[in-house]
CSV table of C-alpha atoms in Angstrom, one decimal:
chain,number,residue,atom,x,y,z
A,21,UNK,CA,89.2,77.3,-11.6
A,22,UNK,CA,89.0,79.2,-14.9
A,23,UNK,CA,90.8,82.1,-16.6
A,24,UNK,CA,88.8,84.8,-18.4
A,25,UNK,CA,89.6,88.1,-20.0
A,26,UNK,CA,88.9,91.0,-17.7
A,27,UNK,CA,85.3,92.1,-17.3
A,28,UNK,CA,84.3,95.5,-15.9
A,29,UNK,CA,82.0,93.8,-13.3
A,30,UNK,CA,85.3,92.7,-11.6
A,31,UNK,CA,86.8,96.3,-11.4
A,32,UNK,CA,86.7,96.5,-7.6
A,33,UNK,CA,88.4,93.1,-7.2
A,34,UNK,CA,91.1,94.1,-9.7
A,35,UNK,CA,91.7,97.3,-7.9
A,36,UNK,CA,92.0,95.5,-4.5
A,37,UNK,CA,94.5,93.0,-5.9
A,38,UNK,CA,96.5,95.8,-7.6
A,39,UNK,CA,96.7,97.6,-4.3
A,40,UNK,CA,97.8,94.5,-2.4
A,41,UNK,CA,100.5,93.9,-5.1
A,42,UNK,CA,101.6,97.6,-4.8
A,43,UNK,CA,101.8,97.3,-1.0
A,44,UNK,CA,103.8,94.1,-1.3
A,45,UNK,CA,106.3,95.6,-3.8
A,46,UNK,CA,106.8,98.7,-1.6
A,47,UNK,CA,107.7,96.4,1.2
A,48,UNK,CA,110.4,94.8,-1.0
A,49,UNK,CA,111.9,97.7,-2.9
A,50,UNK,CA,113.6,100.6,-1.2
A,51,UNK,CA,112.8,102.9,-4.2
A,52,UNK,CA,109.2,102.0,-4.8
A,53,UNK,CA,107.5,104.1,-2.2
A,54,UNK,CA,109.4,107.1,-3.5
A,55,UNK,CA,108.5,106.3,-7.1
A,56,UNK,CA,104.9,105.3,-7.0
A,57,UNK,CA,102.8,108.4,-6.3
A,58,UNK,CA,99.6,107.3,-8.1
A,59,UNK,CA,97.0,105.8,-6.0
A,60,UNK,CA,95.6,102.6,-7.6
A,61,UNK,CA,92.1,103.8,-7.0
A,62,UNK,CA,92.8,106.9,-9.1
A,63,UNK,CA,94.7,104.9,-11.8
A,64,UNK,CA,92.2,102.1,-12.3
A,65,UNK,CA,90.0,104.0,-14.8
A,66,UNK,CA,93.0,104.6,-17.2
A,67,UNK,CA,94.0,100.9,-16.8
A,68,UNK,CA,90.5,99.8,-17.8
A,69,UNK,CA,90.4,102.3,-20.6
A,70,UNK,CA,93.7,100.9,-21.9
A,71,UNK,CA,92.3,97.4,-21.7
A,72,UNK,CA,89.1,98.4,-23.6
A,73,UNK,CA,91.3,100.1,-26.3
A,74,UNK,CA,93.3,96.9,-26.6
A,75,UNK,CA,96.5,98.5,-25.4
A,76,UNK,CA,96.6,96.2,-22.3
A,77,UNK,CA,95.8,92.5,-21.7
A,78,UNK,CA,94.2,91.6,-18.4
A,79,UNK,CA,93.2,88.1,-17.4
A,80,UNK,CA,91.4,87.0,-14.2
A,81,UNK,CA,91.5,83.7,-12.4
A,82,UNK,CA,88.1,82.7,-11.0
A,83,UNK,CA,87.2,80.1,-8.5
A,84,UNK,CA,83.4,79.7,-8.2
A,85,UNK,CA,83.0,83.3,-9.6
A,86,UNK,CA,85.4,84.6,-7.0
A,87,UNK,CA,88.5,86.4,-8.4
A,88,UNK,CA,91.6,84.8,-7.0
A,89,UNK,CA,94.3,86.3,-9.2
A,90,UNK,CA,95.1,88.4,-12.2
A,91,UNK,CA,97.8,89.1,-14.8
A,92,UNK,CA,98.3,92.3,-16.7
A,93,UNK,CA,100.5,92.8,-19.7
A,94,UNK,CA,100.8,94.0,-23.3
A,95,UNK,CA,102.5,93.4,-26.6
A,96,UNK,CA,105.2,95.9,-27.4
A,97,UNK,CA,106.4,96.7,-30.9
A,98,UNK,CA,110.2,96.7,-31.0
A,99,UNK,CA,111.3,99.3,-33.4
A,100,UNK,CA,115.1,99.2,-32.8
A,101,UNK,CA,116.9,99.0,-36.1
A,102,UNK,CA,118.7,95.8,-36.4
A,103,UNK,CA,116.5,93.9,-34.0
A,104,UNK,CA,115.3,90.6,-35.3
A,105,UNK,CA,112.5,90.6,-32.7
A,106,UNK,CA,109.5,92.7,-33.9
A,107,UNK,CA,107.1,92.1,-31.0
A,108,UNK,CA,107.6,91.2,-27.4
A,109,UNK,CA,105.0,90.2,-24.8
A,110,UNK,CA,105.4,91.9,-21.5
A,111,UNK,CA,104.0,90.9,-18.1
A,112,UNK,CA,103.6,94.0,-16.0
A,113,UNK,CA,101.8,92.6,-13.0
A,114,UNK,CA,100.7,89.2,-11.7
A,115,UNK,CA,99.0,88.6,-8.4
A,116,UNK,CA,97.4,85.5,-6.8
A,117,UNK,CA,95.9,85.7,-3.3
A,118,UNK,CA,98.3,83.9,-0.9
A,119,UNK,CA,95.7,81.1,-0.1
A,120,UNK,CA,95.6,80.2,-3.8
A,121,UNK,CA,99.3,80.2,-4.4
A,122,UNK,CA,101.1,77.0,-5.3
A,123,UNK,CA,97.9,75.6,-6.8
A,124,UNK,CA,98.7,76.3,-10.5
A,125,UNK,CA,96.8,79.6,-10.7
A,126,UNK,CA,99.9,81.7,-11.7
A,127,UNK,CA,100.9,79.1,-14.3
A,128,UNK,CA,97.4,79.3,-15.9
A,129,UNK,CA,97.5,83.1,-15.9
A,130,UNK,CA,101.0,83.1,-17.5
A,131,UNK,CA,99.9,80.5,-20.1
A,132,UNK,CA,96.8,82.7,-21.0
A,133,UNK,CA,98.7,85.9,-21.5
A,134,UNK,CA,101.5,84.1,-23.4
A,135,UNK,CA,98.9,82.6,-25.8
A,136,UNK,CA,97.4,86.0,-26.5
A,137,UNK,CA,100.8,87.7,-26.9
A,138,UNK,CA,101.7,84.9,-29.4
A,139,UNK,CA,98.4,85.4,-31.2
A,140,UNK,CA,99.3,89.1,-31.6
A,141,UNK,CA,102.6,88.3,-33.1
A,142,UNK,CA,105.0,88.3,-30.1
A,143,UNK,CA,107.9,85.9,-30.3
A,144,UNK,CA,109.3,86.5,-26.8
A,145,UNK,CA,108.1,87.3,-23.3
A,146,UNK,CA,109.7,89.5,-20.7
A,147,UNK,CA,108.9,90.3,-17.0
A,148,UNK,CA,110.6,92.4,-14.4
A,149,UNK,CA,111.2,91.1,-10.9
A,150,UNK,CA,112.6,93.0,-8.0
A,151,UNK,CA,115.9,91.7,-6.6
A,152,UNK,CA,114.3,91.4,-3.2
A,153,UNK,CA,111.7,89.0,-4.4
A,154,UNK,CA,113.4,85.6,-4.8
A,155,UNK,CA,110.0,83.9,-4.6
A,156,UNK,CA,108.8,85.7,-7.8
A,157,UNK,CA,112.2,85.1,-9.5
A,158,UNK,CA,112.0,81.4,-8.8
A,159,UNK,CA,108.4,81.3,-10.0
A,160,UNK,CA,109.1,82.8,-13.4
A,161,UNK,CA,112.3,80.8,-13.8
A,162,UNK,CA,110.2,77.6,-13.2
A,163,UNK,CA,108.1,78.6,-16.3
A,164,UNK,CA,111.1,79.2,-18.6
A,165,UNK,CA,112.0,82.8,-18.0
A,166,UNK,CA,115.7,83.4,-17.8
A,167,UNK,CA,117.7,86.3,-16.2
A,168,UNK,CA,118.7,88.6,-19.0
A,169,UNK,CA,119.3,92.1,-17.6
A,170,UNK,CA,120.2,93.3,-14.1
A,171,UNK,CA,119.5,96.9,-13.2
A,172,UNK,CA,121.4,98.4,-10.2
A,173,UNK,CA,120.3,101.5,-8.4
A,174,UNK,CA,120.9,103.6,-5.3
A,175,UNK,CA,119.4,106.6,-3.6
A,176,UNK,CA,121.6,109.8,-3.8
């Protein structure tokens, strides 16, 4: 298995994984189906454009040239006055096909995006996890992420 920066030849595979991740999140989060109105197939061009403009980081995990997972994130400039942290790396999406989970793929994807964020000056990493996804929460905690902020919500 190897980790590579995204290449446009893998656009269809990225789109498929993003759709699978979206469907999974909708199954977990009571708000998500109401909130996500953009179809991944319509959004993929702007995602790739953001990657090409260096606004997004995307890494792919390959096994014998087959894409088996991806991570998407970015480095955010923190402009709050008084904040000691100037840049934060953020993981927006991470997906590994179920048959490749628990084989270190996610760990390698996280390591790759962390290294690039650090190279770009980030000193901290953040990721959002839905409360209904204890598997993801445990996964990120295993790699050093700690609970920091809890957001509560309800439909009205």
